[in-house]
Structures are given as C-alpha cells and as structure tokens.
Short mmCIF file of C-alpha atoms in Angstrom, two decimals:
data_model
loop_
_atom_site.label_atom_id
_atom_site.label_comp_id
_atom_site.label_asym_id
_atom_site.label_seq_id
_atom_site.Cartn_x
_atom_site.Cartn_y
_atom_site.Cartn_z
CA MET I 1 131.34 68.21 89.34
CA PRO I 2 129.16 65.31 90.49
CA LEU I 3 125.84 65.80 92.28
CA SER I 4 125.93 65.38 96.04
CA GLU I 5 123.84 62.75 97.74
CA THR I 6 121.39 65.26 99.19
CA ASP I 7 120.95 66.84 95.76
CA ILE I 8 120.11 63.48 94.19
CA GLN I 9 117.72 62.83 97.05
CA ALA I 10 116.13 66.22 96.41
CA ILE I 11 115.65 65.42 92.71
CA TRP I 12 113.95 62.08 93.47
CA LEU I 13 111.77 63.66 96.13
CA THR I 14 110.71 66.38 93.70
CA LEU I 15 109.80 63.85 91.01
CA ARG I 16 107.85 61.79 93.54
CA LEU I 17 106.01 64.86 94.81
CA ALA I 18 105.13 66.00 91.28
CA SER I 19 103.93 62.53 90.22
CA VAL I 20 101.74 61.95 93.27
CA THR I 21 100.32 65.47 93.02
CA THR I 22 99.54 65.10 89.31
CA LEU I 23 97.76 61.74 89.76
CA LEU I 24 95.67 63.00 92.66
CA LEU I 25 94.87 66.20 90.80
CA LEU I 26 93.68 64.13 87.86
CA VAL I 27 91.24 62.34 90.18
CA VAL I 28 90.01 65.53 91.83
CA GLY I 29 90.33 67.88 88.86
CA THR I 30 88.44 65.84 86.25
CA PRO I 31 85.00 65.86 87.96
CA LEU I 32 85.52 69.48 89.01
CA ALA I 33 86.41 70.55 85.46
CA TRP I 34 83.48 68.53 84.06
CA TRP I 35 81.07 70.20 86.45
CA LEU I 36 82.50 73.66 85.64
CA ALA I 37 82.21 72.99 81.91
CA ARG I 38 78.60 71.75 82.02
CA THR I 39 76.82 73.43 84.91
CA ARG I 40 74.43 76.37 84.70
CA SER I 41 74.38 76.83 88.44
CA TRP I 42 74.99 80.31 89.85
CA LEU I 43 77.78 78.68 91.84
CA LYS I 44 79.83 78.20 88.69
CA GLN I 45 81.57 81.58 88.68
CA PRO I 46 82.43 81.65 92.40
CA VAL I 47 83.80 78.09 92.23
CA ALA I 48 85.77 78.92 89.07
CA ALA I 49 87.21 81.97 90.83
CA ILE I 50 88.29 79.91 93.86
CA THR I 51 89.86 77.33 91.55
CA SER I 52 91.88 80.06 89.85
CA LEU I 53 92.98 81.80 93.05
CA PRO I 54 96.37 80.03 93.24
CA LEU I 55 97.24 81.65 89.89
CA VAL I 56 97.27 85.12 91.40
CA LEU I 57 97.91 84.53 95.10
CA PRO I 58 101.55 84.91 96.12
CA PRO I 59 102.81 81.48 97.27
CA THR I 60 103.80 83.09 100.55
CA VAL I 61 100.15 83.90 101.28
CA LEU I 62 99.19 80.32 100.53
CA GLY I 63 102.07 78.96 102.63
CA PHE I 64 101.33 81.26 105.53
CA TYR I 65 97.64 80.34 105.69
CA LEU I 66 98.39 76.64 105.25
CA LEU I 67 100.85 76.81 108.13
CA ILE I 68 98.16 78.30 110.33
CA LEU I 69 95.23 76.16 109.07
CA LEU I 70 97.13 72.87 109.19
CA GLY I 71 99.05 73.61 112.40
CA PRO I 72 97.96 72.06 115.70
CA ASP I 73 96.16 75.28 116.69
CA GLY I 74 94.38 75.67 113.33
CA PRO I 75 90.96 74.22 112.47
CA VAL I 76 92.24 71.50 110.14
CA GLY I 77 95.24 70.64 112.31
CA SER I 78 93.26 70.34 115.54
CA LEU I 79 90.69 68.15 113.79
CA MET I 80 93.49 65.87 112.58
CA GLN I 81 94.94 65.68 116.07
CA ASP I 82 91.52 64.75 117.46
CA LEU I 83 91.45 61.93 114.93
CA GLY I 84 94.84 60.78 116.19
CA LEU I 85 96.71 61.84 113.03
CA ASP I 86 99.98 63.71 112.72
CA THR I 87 99.68 67.34 111.63
CA LEU I 88 100.60 68.05 108.00
CA PRO I 89 103.29 70.75 108.02
CA PHE I 90 106.86 69.40 107.68
CA THR I 91 105.64 66.12 106.13
CA PHE I 92 105.49 64.71 102.59
CA PRO I 93 101.68 64.33 102.68
CA GLY I 94 101.54 67.97 103.78
CA LEU I 95 103.52 68.99 100.70
CA VAL I 96 101.19 66.93 98.50
CA VAL I 97 98.15 68.74 99.90
CA ALA I 98 99.83 72.12 99.43
CA SER I 99 100.96 71.26 95.89
CA MET I 100 97.48 70.10 94.93
CA ILE I 101 96.04 73.46 95.93
CA TYR I 102 98.91 75.32 94.30
CA SER I 103 98.69 73.48 90.96
CA LEU I 104 94.90 73.03 90.85
CA PRO I 105 94.18 75.65 88.13
CA PHE I 106 96.86 74.18 85.89
CA MET I 107 94.95 70.89 85.82
CA VAL I 108 91.39 72.20 85.87
CA GLN I 109 91.53 74.98 83.28
CA PRO I 110 92.84 72.93 80.30
CA LEU I 111 90.38 70.16 81.16
CA GLN I 112 87.48 72.57 81.47
CA ASN I 113 88.28 74.14 78.09
CA ALA I 114 88.62 70.73 76.46
CA PHE I 115 85.29 69.54 77.92
CA ALA I 116 83.51 72.72 76.89
CA ALA I 117 84.84 72.40 73.33
CA ILE I 118 83.19 69.00 72.91
CA GLY I 119 79.71 70.45 73.23
CA ASN I 120 76.43 68.58 73.68
CA ARG I 121 75.99 67.05 70.26
CA PRO I 122 78.34 63.98 70.43
CA LEU I 123 77.01 63.11 73.88
CA GLU I 124 73.37 63.39 72.77
CA VAL I 125 74.03 61.19 69.77
CA ALA I 126 75.69 58.59 72.00
CA ALA I 127 72.79 58.75 74.43
CA THR I 128 70.32 57.93 71.65
CA LEU I 129 72.46 54.85 70.99
CA ARG I 130 71.87 53.89 74.64
CA ALA I 131 75.42 54.56 75.84
CA SER I 132 75.46 54.95 79.63
CA ALA I 133 76.84 58.12 81.24
CA LEU I 134 80.09 56.41 82.19
CA ASP I 135 80.35 54.81 78.75
CA ARG I 136 79.85 58.20 77.10
CA PHE I 137 82.55 59.73 79.27
CA VAL I 138 85.11 57.02 78.69
CA THR I 139 84.55 56.44 74.97
CA ILE I 140 83.71 59.96 73.82
CA VAL I 141 84.84 62.61 76.26
CA VAL I 142 88.23 61.17 77.20
CA PRO I 143 89.48 60.64 73.62
CA LEU I 144 88.14 64.00 72.45
CA ALA I 145 89.59 65.81 75.44
CA ARG I 146 92.96 64.10 75.15
CA PRO I 147 94.92 67.31 74.48
CA GLY I 148 93.28 68.83 77.56
CA PHE I 149 94.28 65.89 79.73
CA LEU I 150 97.79 65.97 78.34
CA THR I 151 98.20 69.71 78.85
CA GLY I 152 96.70 69.59 82.34
CA MET I 153 98.91 66.75 83.50
CA VAL I 154 102.11 68.18 82.07
CA LEU I 155 101.44 71.65 83.42
CA ALA I 156 100.46 70.37 86.88
CA PHE I 157 103.59 68.21 86.98
CA ALA I 158 105.91 70.97 85.81
CA HIS I 159 104.33 73.58 88.06
CA THR I 160 104.77 71.32 91.09
CA VAL I 161 108.42 70.74 90.19
CA GLY I 162 108.90 74.51 90.17
CA GLU I 163 107.03 75.09 93.41
CA PHE I 164 109.06 77.04 95.92
CA GLY I 165 107.39 79.56 98.19
CA VAL I 166 104.80 77.23 99.64
CA VAL I 167 107.30 74.46 100.32
CA LEU I 168 109.67 76.92 101.90
CA MET I 169 106.98 78.03 104.32
CA ILE I 170 105.54 74.68 105.38
CA GLY I 171 108.36 72.28 104.51
CA GLY I 172 110.87 72.65 107.33
CA ASN I 173 113.72 71.51 105.06
CA ILE I 174 113.85 67.82 106.02
CA PRO I 175 116.08 65.73 103.68
CA GLY I 176 114.09 63.03 101.89
CA GLU I 177 110.80 64.41 103.18
CA THR I 178 110.48 68.11 102.29
CA HIS I 179 113.89 69.18 100.95
CA VAL I 180 112.86 69.55 97.29
CA LEU I 181 114.86 70.74 94.31
CA SER I 182 113.85 74.40 94.37
CA VAL I 183 114.70 74.65 98.07
CA ALA I 184 118.02 72.90 97.45
CA ILE I 185 118.86 75.53 94.82
CA TYR I 186 117.87 78.33 97.16
CA ASP I 187 120.07 76.87 99.91
CA HIS I 188 123.04 76.62 97.58
CA VAL I 189 122.66 80.24 96.46
CA GLU I 190 122.28 81.47 100.03
CA ALA I 191 125.35 79.50 101.10
CA LEU I 192 127.30 81.00 98.15
CA ALA I 193 127.75 77.49 96.67
CA TYR I 194 127.12 78.86 93.19
CA ASP I 195 128.58 75.81 91.39
CA ASN I 196 126.02 73.47 92.92
CA ALA I 197 123.29 76.01 92.29
CA HIS I 198 124.28 76.30 88.63
CA LEU I 199 124.26 72.55 88.17
CA LEU I 200 120.74 72.10 89.55
CA SER I 201 119.38 75.28 87.97
CA ALA I 202 120.66 74.41 84.52
CA GLY I 203 119.12 70.96 84.90
CA LEU I 204 115.76 72.44 85.85
CA LEU I 205 115.90 74.94 83.00
CA THR I 206 116.60 72.18 80.48
CA PHE I 207 113.83 70.04 81.96
CA SER I 208 111.29 72.87 81.74
CA PHE I 209 112.22 73.65 78.14
CA VAL I 210 111.98 70.02 77.05
CA VAL I 211 108.61 69.58 78.80
CA ILE I 212 107.04 72.57 77.08
CA LEU I 213 108.55 71.66 73.72
CA LEU I 214 107.26 68.08 73.96
CA LEU I 215 103.85 69.32 75.02
CA ASN I 216 103.59 71.62 72.03
CA LEU I 217 104.72 68.88 69.64
CA LEU I 218 102.30 66.33 71.09
CA ASN I 219 99.36 68.71 71.01
CA LYS I 220 100.13 69.71 67.45
CA ARG I 221 100.04 66.07 66.46
CA SER I 222 96.89 65.19 68.36
CA HIS I 223 94.77 68.11 67.19
CA PRO I 224 94.08 66.81 63.65
CA GLU I 225 92.93 63.53 65.19
CA MET I 226 90.20 65.36 67.01
CA PHE I 227 88.43 66.23 63.82
CA ARG I 228 89.00 63.06 61.90
CA MET S 1 121.05 124.98 73.38
CA SER S 2 124.37 126.78 73.49
CA ARG S 3 127.40 125.02 74.75
CA GLU S 4 127.57 127.23 77.87
CA LEU S 5 123.96 126.64 78.73
CA ARG S 6 124.34 122.91 78.32
CA PHE S 7 127.33 122.95 80.60
CA PHE S 8 125.39 124.98 83.14
CA VAL S 9 122.41 122.61 83.12
CA ALA S 10 124.64 119.58 83.45
CA ALA S 11 126.60 121.13 86.27
CA SER S 12 123.51 122.14 88.24
CA LEU S 13 121.94 118.70 87.77
CA LEU S 14 125.13 117.19 89.06
CA ALA S 15 125.16 119.54 92.03
CA VAL S 16 121.54 118.74 92.90
CA SER S 17 122.10 115.00 92.70
CA GLN S 18 125.30 115.35 94.70
CA ALA S 19 123.40 117.21 97.41
CA LEU S 20 120.63 114.61 97.52
CA TRP S 21 123.14 111.84 97.58
CA ALA S 22 125.18 113.39 100.34
CA ASN S 23 122.17 113.96 102.60
CA SER S 24 120.94 110.42 102.67
CA VAL S 25 122.43 107.04 103.45
CA THR S 26 121.12 103.70 102.19
CA ILE S 27 121.80 100.75 104.42
CA ALA S 28 121.35 97.05 103.70
CA VAL S 29 120.30 95.24 106.85
CA ALA S 30 120.09 91.53 107.68
CA ALA S 31 116.47 90.53 108.22
CA ASN S 32 116.86 89.80 111.93
CA PHE S 33 118.13 93.31 112.66
CA VAL S 34 115.54 95.38 110.81
CA SER S 35 113.62 96.72 113.81
CA PRO S 36 116.69 97.78 115.78
CA ALA S 37 118.15 99.31 112.61
CA LYS S 38 115.00 101.35 112.07
CA ALA S 39 115.01 102.53 115.67
CA ILE S 40 118.67 103.53 115.39
CA ALA S 41 118.04 105.20 112.03
CA GLU S 42 115.24 107.26 113.52
CA ALA S 43 117.37 108.45 116.41
CA PHE S 44 120.21 109.20 114.00
CA GLU S 45 117.96 111.20 111.66
CA LYS S 46 116.76 113.36 114.55
CA GLU S 47 120.26 114.07 115.74
CA SER S 48 122.06 114.54 112.44
CA GLY S 49 119.50 115.79 109.94
CA PHE S 50 120.55 113.13 107.44
CA THR S 51 117.97 110.68 106.15
CA VAL S 52 118.32 106.91 106.20
CA ALA S 53 116.77 104.38 103.81
CA VAL S 54 116.69 100.81 105.11
CA SER S 55 116.67 97.81 102.75
CA SER S 56 116.42 94.38 104.26
CA GLY S 57 116.89 90.79 103.19
CA SER S 58 118.84 87.72 104.15
CA THR S 59 122.57 88.27 104.54
CA GLY S 60 123.26 85.93 101.61
CA LYS S 61 120.91 87.76 99.26
CA LEU S 62 122.15 91.21 100.25
CA PHE S 63 125.71 90.00 99.79
CA ALA S 64 124.94 88.80 96.26
CA GLN S 65 123.25 92.13 95.48
CA ILE S 66 126.23 94.11 96.73
CA VAL S 67 128.65 92.02 94.70
CA HIS S 68 126.50 92.82 91.66
CA GLY S 69 126.55 96.54 92.29
CA ALA S 70 123.51 97.27 94.47
CA PRO S 71 123.46 100.93 95.57
CA TYR S 72 124.06 100.54 99.31
CA ASP S 73 126.36 102.65 101.46
CA LEU S 74 126.56 100.41 104.49
CA PHE S 75 125.97 96.71 105.12
CA LEU S 76 124.76 95.34 108.45
CA ALA S 77 125.13 91.57 108.13
CA ALA S 78 124.00 88.77 110.41
CA ASP S 79 127.44 87.21 110.41
CA SER S 80 131.10 88.14 110.06
CA ARG S 81 131.86 85.99 107.03
CA ARG S 82 130.08 88.02 104.37
CA PRO S 83 131.43 91.43 105.53
CA ARG S 84 134.92 89.94 105.59
CA LEU S 85 134.52 88.60 102.05
CA LEU S 86 133.40 92.05 100.87
CA GLU S 87 136.41 93.61 102.51
CA GLN S 88 138.71 91.05 100.88
CA ASN S 89 137.35 91.56 97.38
CA GLY S 90 137.44 95.33 97.66
CA ARG S 91 133.69 96.01 97.71
CA ALA S 92 133.94 97.32 101.24
CA VAL S 93 136.25 99.97 102.67
CA SER S 94 139.11 98.13 104.30
CA GLY S 95 139.36 98.60 108.06
CA SER S 96 135.72 99.70 108.38
CA ARG S 97 134.45 96.33 109.61
CA PHE S 98 133.26 96.01 113.22
CA THR S 99 130.92 93.92 115.35
CA TYR S 100 127.81 95.99 116.00
CA ALA S 101 125.79 93.34 117.83
CA LEU S 102 126.12 89.88 119.33
CA GLY S 103 123.21 87.54 118.68
CA GLU S 104 121.78 85.89 121.79
CA LEU S 105 120.35 82.42 121.32
CA VAL S 106 117.36 81.20 123.36
CA LEU S 107 115.32 78.01 123.49
CA TRP S 108 111.74 79.27 123.37
CA SER S 109 108.18 78.03 123.52
CA PRO S 110 105.04 80.18 123.41
CA ARG S 111 103.68 77.99 126.25
CA PRO S 112 104.40 79.41 129.70
CA GLY S 113 106.32 77.06 131.97
CA TYR S 114 107.25 74.70 129.13
CA VAL S 115 110.94 75.52 128.81
CA ASP S 116 112.84 75.35 132.11
CA SER S 117 115.73 77.63 133.04
CA ARG S 118 118.36 74.91 132.45
CA GLY S 119 117.13 73.47 129.20
CA ASP S 120 116.32 70.05 130.67
CA VAL S 121 113.31 69.94 128.36
CA LEU S 122 115.75 69.09 125.56
CA LYS S 123 116.96 65.96 127.32
CA ALA S 124 113.53 64.87 128.50
CA GLY S 125 112.53 65.07 124.85
CA ARG S 126 108.76 65.01 125.33
CA PHE S 127 107.99 67.12 122.33
CA ASN S 128 106.92 66.55 118.79
CA ARG S 129 109.11 68.91 116.82
CA LEU S 130 112.01 71.20 117.56
CA ALA S 131 112.66 74.14 115.24
CA MET S 132 116.02 75.64 114.39
CA ALA S 133 117.40 77.78 111.59
CA ASN S 134 119.25 76.00 108.79
CA PRO S 135 122.80 75.65 110.20
CA ARG S 136 124.30 75.88 106.73
CA LEU S 137 122.77 79.28 106.05
CA ALA S 138 121.97 81.02 109.30
CA PRO S 139 124.40 81.92 112.10
CA TYR S 140 121.67 81.23 114.67
CA GLY S 141 121.22 77.77 113.16
CA ARG S 142 124.92 77.03 113.41
CA ALA S 143 124.89 78.14 117.05
CA ALA S 144 121.86 75.95 117.80
CA ARG S 145 123.65 72.95 116.38
CA GLN S 146 126.72 73.68 118.51
CA VAL S 147 124.52 73.84 121.63
CA MET S 148 122.90 70.49 120.89
CA GLU S 149 126.27 68.93 120.15
CA LYS S 150 127.70 70.27 123.43
CA LEU S 151 124.70 68.88 125.31
CA GLU S 152 125.09 65.59 123.43
CA VAL S 153 121.51 65.54 122.18
CA TRP S 154 122.18 66.35 118.51
CA GLY S 155 122.16 62.74 117.31
CA GLU S 156 119.05 61.92 119.26
CA LEU S 157 117.02 65.00 118.29
CA ARG S 158 118.03 65.14 114.64
CA ARG S 159 114.97 63.32 113.44
CA ARG S 160 112.61 65.70 115.15
CA LEU S 161 114.23 68.86 113.83
CA VAL S 162 112.55 71.17 111.40
CA GLN S 163 114.61 73.92 109.83
CA GLY S 164 113.66 77.43 108.86
CA GLU S 165 115.62 79.14 106.10
CA ASN S 166 116.31 81.98 108.48
CA ILE S 167 115.65 82.87 112.09
CA ALA S 168 112.41 84.73 111.29
CA GLN S 169 110.88 81.66 109.69
CA THR S 170 112.08 79.49 112.56
CA PHE S 171 110.30 81.79 114.99
CA GLN S 172 107.14 81.52 112.89
CA PHE S 173 107.23 77.70 113.05
CA VAL S 174 107.22 77.87 116.85
CA ALA S 175 104.82 80.82 117.20
CA SER S 176 102.22 79.09 115.01
CA GLY S 177 102.40 75.98 117.22
CA ASN S 178 103.71 73.77 114.44
CA ALA S 179 106.83 73.08 116.48
CA SER S 180 106.58 72.80 120.26
CA LEU S 181 109.76 74.74 120.84
CA GLY S 182 112.73 76.11 118.97
CA PHE S 183 116.08 77.86 119.01
CA VAL S 184 115.35 81.49 118.20
CA ALA S 185 116.89 84.90 118.85
CA LEU S 186 116.36 86.64 122.17
CA SER S 187 115.53 89.80 120.21
CA GLN S 188 112.53 88.02 118.65
CA VAL S 189 111.19 86.99 122.04
CA TYR S 190 111.66 90.58 123.26
CA ALA S 191 109.94 91.95 120.18
CA THR S 192 106.83 89.89 120.88
CA GLY S 193 106.65 91.04 124.50
CA GLY S 194 108.61 88.20 126.09
CA SER S 195 105.63 85.83 126.25
CA GLY S 196 105.88 82.08 126.82
CA SER S 197 108.91 80.50 128.42
CA PHE S 198 112.55 80.52 127.37
CA TRP S 199 116.02 79.45 128.36
CA LYS S 200 118.73 81.97 127.59
CA ILE S 201 121.54 79.72 126.50
CA PRO S 202 124.88 80.28 128.28
CA SER S 203 127.32 81.88 125.86
CA GLY S 204 129.88 79.14 126.57
CA LEU S 205 127.76 76.61 124.67
CA TYR S 206 128.13 78.26 121.27
CA GLN S 207 130.56 80.45 119.39
CA PRO S 208 129.55 84.11 119.53
CA ILE S 209 127.14 85.18 116.79
CA GLN S 210 129.02 88.24 115.63
CA GLN S 211 126.90 90.52 113.51
CA GLN S 212 129.30 92.74 111.64
CA ALA S 213 128.91 95.93 109.64
CA VAL S 214 131.09 97.35 106.87
CA LEU S 215 131.19 100.62 104.99
CA LEU S 216 130.80 99.90 101.29
CA GLN S 217 132.72 101.64 98.49
CA ARG S 218 129.66 103.66 97.51
CA GLY S 219 129.49 105.12 101.02
CA LYS S 220 133.19 105.91 101.23
CA GLU S 221 132.92 109.57 100.22
CA SER S 222 129.45 110.16 101.64
CA ALA S 223 129.25 112.33 104.77
CA ALA S 224 125.93 110.76 105.73
CA ALA S 225 127.25 107.22 105.45
CA GLY S 226 130.32 108.06 107.49
CA ALA S 227 128.18 109.72 110.15
CA PHE S 228 125.88 106.73 110.42
CA TRP S 229 128.83 104.35 110.55
CA ARG S 230 130.22 106.29 113.53
CA TYR S 231 126.80 106.63 115.15
CA LEU S 232 126.31 102.86 115.05
CA GLN S 233 129.40 102.47 117.23
CA GLY S 234 128.36 105.15 119.70
CA ASP S 235 126.72 104.81 123.11
CA GLU S 236 123.23 105.81 121.94
CA ALA S 237 123.09 103.06 119.35
CA ARG S 238 124.63 100.51 121.71
CA LYS S 239 122.00 101.24 124.32
CA LEU S 240 119.24 100.70 121.74
CA ILE S 241 120.84 97.48 120.53
CA ARG S 242 121.09 96.07 124.05
CA GLY S 243 117.53 97.06 124.83
CA MET S 244 116.30 94.96 121.92
CA GLY S 245 117.87 91.72 123.05
CA TYR S 246 121.34 91.78 121.54
CA GLY S 247 124.70 91.81 123.22
CA VAL S 248 127.37 94.37 122.38
CA VAL S 249 131.11 94.00 122.40
CA MET S 250 132.73 95.69 125.38
CA GLU S 251 134.37 99.07 124.82
CA GLY S 252 138.03 98.75 123.94
CA LEU S 253 137.57 95.22 122.71
CA ARG S 254 136.07 96.22 119.39
CA ASP S 255 138.68 94.45 117.39
CA ASN S 256 138.08 94.76 113.68
CA ASN S 257 139.89 91.56 113.01
CA ALA S 258 138.22 89.47 115.67
CA PRO S 259 138.66 85.74 115.11
CA GLU S 260 135.81 83.65 113.75
#
C-alpha cells in the first residue's frame, strides 16, 4: 500500500521540525550546558531543575500551559500581538518553540556531562599557551565533547520526531504546518484506518531503532579517540 | 485441603464475585457525554441500588478497547458507526442499539455579541481562526463541515480552520482565545453557564449527530447492565439529557436501525 500525499507531507514536516529544533537547541543548549557544567553559582541547581522539567512533566501539562501562555489572552501572546506578530499556536514556529522546550533536557544533559568530564586541566594548559577563550572552546572543548554533541543532537532530533502530546494540544492539525507524523498515526488509529497506521508506525519504529543503534556505534568508536 | 473443602472455597468465591459483578455495571462513555452520563448514573444508583462505574475516552479508543476485550457492559458512543460495527461483529448484543442523544451543533464565541443569531459572522469572515473538530474523526467535525458546505463558505474558510482531535479540544481552542470562534456542542456551552454568544445551527444544515448506545456481550446476562440500559431510554434519563443541551429522539421513533 503506497503512502498517501498527506502522510508524505506529514513525514517531511516532521523531519523539518526536528531539524530546525535540533539546530536551534544546539545554539541555545551549548552555552546553557557550559554554564551549568562550570558555574558555582547557587542558581545552578534551580536552573538545572527547570531544564530537566520537561523530562517529568506530562506533555499535556506543557501543551495546556503553552496554549494559555502563547494565546492572545496570555502574557506572551498579548505581547506578540502588541508587536504586530501572529500568535504562535497553530503555526510551525509555534511548534518549534514548543519542541525546543520539550526536547531541551535531551540536548543539555549530554552536553553538560561531556563538558564536566573535560575538567579544568586542558583549558588551563591552553590558557598558559595564550589561547583565547573562544579558541580554547573551539579547539579543545568541542573535539573532546564530541560524543556529548552527537548524543545531544541525535536525542533531541529523535525526541522531537516522537513528540505527540504537545503538538496535539497546540497544533490544530493543519496539513503542511502542524500535522506531524505522530498526529497522523493517531488520526489513522482513531479513524480505524489500521493499515495506514501500521505503515507509519512500523516506519517510525525502524527509524528509532536505527538511530539508537547508530548512536551507540558512533559513540563506541569515538570514545577511544578522546583519550588518545 | 480436602477435595470437598476446595470445592466449597471455590464455589463461595465464585458466588461472591458473581454477586459483586451482578450489582454493578461498567459503562464506556464517549468523552463528550461524560457529565450527563454521570448525572444519569447517579439518579439510576439512587433508584435501583446498583452501582455504576463510568470509563471515558474517545469513541475510537473505546471501540478499539472493546474489540480487544475491555471489561465494559455498555457502550455509549458519540456516533452510530462504531456501535453498529460492534453489533455486526458480535461484540454487542444484537437489537440492543438505540439513539440515546442527538448532538446539537452551535457556532460559539466566548465574546458576547460576537456571533449573531443567523451565523452571518461566518460570511463576513472578520476573524483570525475558526475552530472545528477533525471531520474525519469526530461526528461534530463532520457536521461542521456539512454546515460550511451548505452555506458555501467551506472553500473560503478552509485556510483559517484549526482542528481539534475531538470536540472537547475544539472547545478549549475557542475558550482560551486562540481561535475567535468555533463549531462546538451546545452541551459544552451549557456546561460552562452559557456565556458568550452562539448561533444554534438549524438541524437542516447537517445530518443528525446520532449518539448511539449498545449493550455489550459482557453485560448480556447482568441484571444491573440490563436495568441501566432500560433506564437510559426512560423519561427520567431523557429529561436529564435534554437539560444538558442534547436532543432526544421522539417517543415511538426510536428506530434501532435508523439510517446513517
């Protein structure tokens, strides 16, 4: 049975959402993880707790609050309207914002662990050789933390692909805009179109398995390098 | 343990579980009908002495659960399709299917004076987003689509539609202000105190939303299930159902094989 046009559209949309989310999370998550790994501020634990919240919060709670916060009557939504912008629910940018919050810990925690594992010594040595802060980060931290970056990106991507509850609550099911793969599967099941549901579900299952397998293989290979 | 004693223990356990089973009825109720079902269950419990356990979910999910052996005695669906399928595949007692409520569709906005009594707001189109339930999944969504097609605004409004997976989510989109207005159930507007403004859509603009109930095989021999099944068709229950914003089929017209 071939995939329908809306299903193919849903797959592309999902890949686009996961890619954009992962790239933006890399930009936001790297400094946050660096700060969490290095700081001695009393703020560290509260910030770490907030970062990890999406791990334990039911997606419905997240979706419900986002719907209220981002809606035209909510604080964020009314601010956006005052600035002449469209409100975020039911839009692709809205899903990106929601996915970034939802997948934040999956990017930050591997990075934070990788940064913490490097320790002070390599950076101090580089500093005595007059490497600038940026130089030290790019030439020492990034290569040493490579497994962390890899794990964070893959997990953030995969977790966004599997996102469901939040999208369901703020998406509004618009083809090409918010009708993602997990929602498409849900719709098929609800409509008793089990064949279509099987097709997409089996695809997603295979994808998830391959991603995790590849991640494990890559990390296994890159670990020895770290200590060379 | 002697053989006699074992037999005795087994028999008494069976008797106890039989008694428990016979005194209670478990009903699976479509999400939109949970509050009326609870009100009816309460009245029924007082009158009959039986107890009622209410499980709720979307009609599609409950259907899938029943097909896979979920322990329900009675199924109150949001449509007629799923009860009919259960009857056809033998999961439901044949001939037990009837329409217990008719869904009433309204165009609603939480803003007073926003929706006029003829629905002209749809044609004027001065709104950002219009919410409806997914027409593929939800009977209220299918009805909303029929209304827009009849009014010849479907093509024009399509791009501004946002869809909830069910009627409860659709209501939430409108209530939270994320959509200016939406097609929701009259019962939902009643349940929130009838605030805002709404247009009760003439029944000629959409096919009736027949919410049907069936007695499931598990409830076939249960006195409690049978009693509740009869109670649901009685005047007391019908009065409660009407009071909560649903229509009921007129007496004498309760045709079990009503057309789609």
